[in-house]
mmCIF file of C-alpha atoms in Angstrom:
data_model
loop_
_atom_site.group_PDB
_atom_site.id
_atom_site.type_symbol
_atom_site.label_atom_id
_atom_site.label_comp_id
_atom_site.label_asym_id
_atom_site.label_seq_id
_atom_site.Cartn_x
_atom_site.Cartn_y
_atom_site.Cartn_z
ATOM 1 C CA MET A 1 108.764 140.639 120.417
ATOM 2 C CA PHE A 2 109.214 137.247 122.125
ATOM 3 C CA MET A 3 105.714 137.386 123.613
ATOM 4 C CA ASN A 4 104.294 138.106 120.167
ATOM 5 C CA ILE A 5 106.032 135.038 118.717
ATOM 6 C CA LEU A 6 104.869 132.973 121.686
ATOM 7 C CA SER A 7 101.249 134.035 121.202
ATOM 8 C CA ILE A 8 101.426 133.223 117.496
ATOM 9 C CA ALA A 9 102.905 129.802 118.289
ATOM 10 C CA LYS A 10 100.140 129.104 120.808
ATOM 11 C CA SER A 11 97.522 129.921 118.201
ATOM 12 C CA TYR A 12 99.033 127.386 115.776
ATOM 13 C CA ILE A 13 99.363 124.514 118.274
ATOM 14 C CA PRO A 14 95.789 123.220 117.743
ATOM 15 C CA PHE A 15 96.347 123.371 113.982
ATOM 16 C CA LEU A 16 99.575 121.401 114.278
ATOM 17 C CA VAL A 17 97.927 118.755 116.440
ATOM 18 C CA LYS A 18 95.114 118.336 113.905
ATOM 19 C CA SER A 19 97.515 118.165 110.966
ATOM 20 C CA GLU A 20 99.405 115.210 112.491
ATOM 21 C CA GLU A 21 96.480 112.953 111.614
ATOM 22 C CA GLY A 22 97.018 113.666 107.926
ATOM 23 C CA GLN A 23 100.726 113.143 108.370
ATOM 24 C CA ASP A 24 100.095 109.729 109.930
ATOM 25 C CA LEU A 25 97.919 108.742 106.984
ATOM 26 C CA ALA A 26 100.638 109.789 104.558
ATOM 27 C CA GLU A 27 103.217 107.770 106.478
ATOM 28 C CA TYR A 28 100.971 104.709 106.479
ATOM 29 C CA ALA A 29 100.444 105.119 102.742
ATOM 30 C CA LEU A 30 104.194 105.261 102.151
ATOM 31 C CA VAL A 31 104.732 102.142 104.253
ATOM 32 C CA LEU A 32 102.014 100.310 102.314
ATOM 33 C CA VAL A 33 103.574 101.339 98.981
ATOM 34 C CA PHE A 34 106.969 100.102 100.168
ATOM 35 C CA ILE A 35 105.490 96.768 101.296
ATOM 36 C CA ALA A 36 103.674 96.389 97.959
ATOM 37 C CA ILE A 37 106.883 97.009 96.002
ATOM 38 C CA VAL A 38 108.786 94.472 98.107
ATOM 39 C CA ALA A 39 105.984 91.904 97.733
ATOM 40 C CA VAL A 40 105.786 92.295 93.943
ATOM 41 C CA THR A 41 109.562 92.002 93.627
ATOM 42 C CA ALA A 42 109.628 88.895 95.826
ATOM 43 C CA VAL A 43 106.805 87.212 93.911
ATOM 44 C CA GLN A 44 108.511 87.920 90.589
ATOM 45 C CA ALA A 45 111.797 86.494 91.854
ATOM 46 C CA LEU A 46 110.096 83.402 93.284
ATOM 47 C CA GLY A 47 108.084 82.935 90.104
ATOM 48 C CA THR A 48 111.204 82.926 87.971
ATOM 49 C CA GLY A 49 112.935 80.475 90.312
ATOM 50 C CA ILE A 50 109.938 78.130 90.494
ATOM 51 C CA ASP A 51 109.528 78.262 86.710
ATOM 52 C CA GLY A 52 113.145 77.129 86.338
ATOM 53 C CA ILE A 53 112.591 74.272 88.784
ATOM 54 C CA PHE A 54 109.532 73.014 86.904
ATOM 55 C CA ASP A 55 111.355 73.310 83.561
ATOM 56 C CA ASN A 56 114.181 71.229 85.022
ATOM 57 C CA ILE A 57 111.751 68.569 86.289
ATOM 58 C CA THR A 58 109.941 68.490 82.955
ATOM 59 C CA GLY A 59 113.239 68.057 81.127
ATOM 60 C CA GLN A 60 114.286 65.201 83.407
ATOM 61 C CA LEU A 61 110.947 63.462 82.859
ATOM 62 C CA GLY A 62 111.394 63.704 79.099
ATOM 63 C CA GLY A 63 108.614 66.213 78.525
ATOM 64 C CA SER A 64 108.536 68.794 75.778
ATOM 65 C CA GLY A 65 108.542 71.657 78.254
ATOM 66 C CA ALA A 66 105.107 72.907 77.212
ATOM 67 C CA ALA A 67 102.851 73.587 80.151
ATOM 68 C CA GLY A 68 99.248 72.561 80.431
ATOM 69 C CA GLY A 69 98.945 69.327 78.485
ATOM 70 C CA THR A 70 96.252 68.583 75.909
ATOM 71 C CA GLY A 71 93.273 69.402 78.050
ATOM 72 C CA ASP A 72 91.504 66.153 77.001
ATOM 73 C CA THR A 73 89.305 64.954 79.836
ATOM 74 C CA GLY A 74 87.881 61.975 77.962
ATOM 75 C CA GLY A 75 84.553 63.622 77.268
ATOM 76 C CA ASP A 76 82.547 63.529 74.045
ATOM 77 C CA THR A 77 83.879 66.158 71.643
ATOM 78 C CA SER A 78 81.577 65.360 68.702
ATOM 79 C CA GLY A 79 79.465 68.421 69.435
ATOM 80 C CA GLY A 80 76.227 66.641 68.823
#
């Protein structure tokens, strides 16, 4: 009985060695997904904080708080 189990196990060893490559790829994919989630969360948090800082600066400078300005570069806008 034990020898039968041992022979079956020996026949599956090459299969198990080959299947580890797929397992490694799955682990790398999970790590990349985790890093992406952390990065997106960090960028969102930083964006909110930086937005508050710029709103504070704009308020102290007496601005209206609207971003971007008028977009007037001094060029001819007559269209002709």
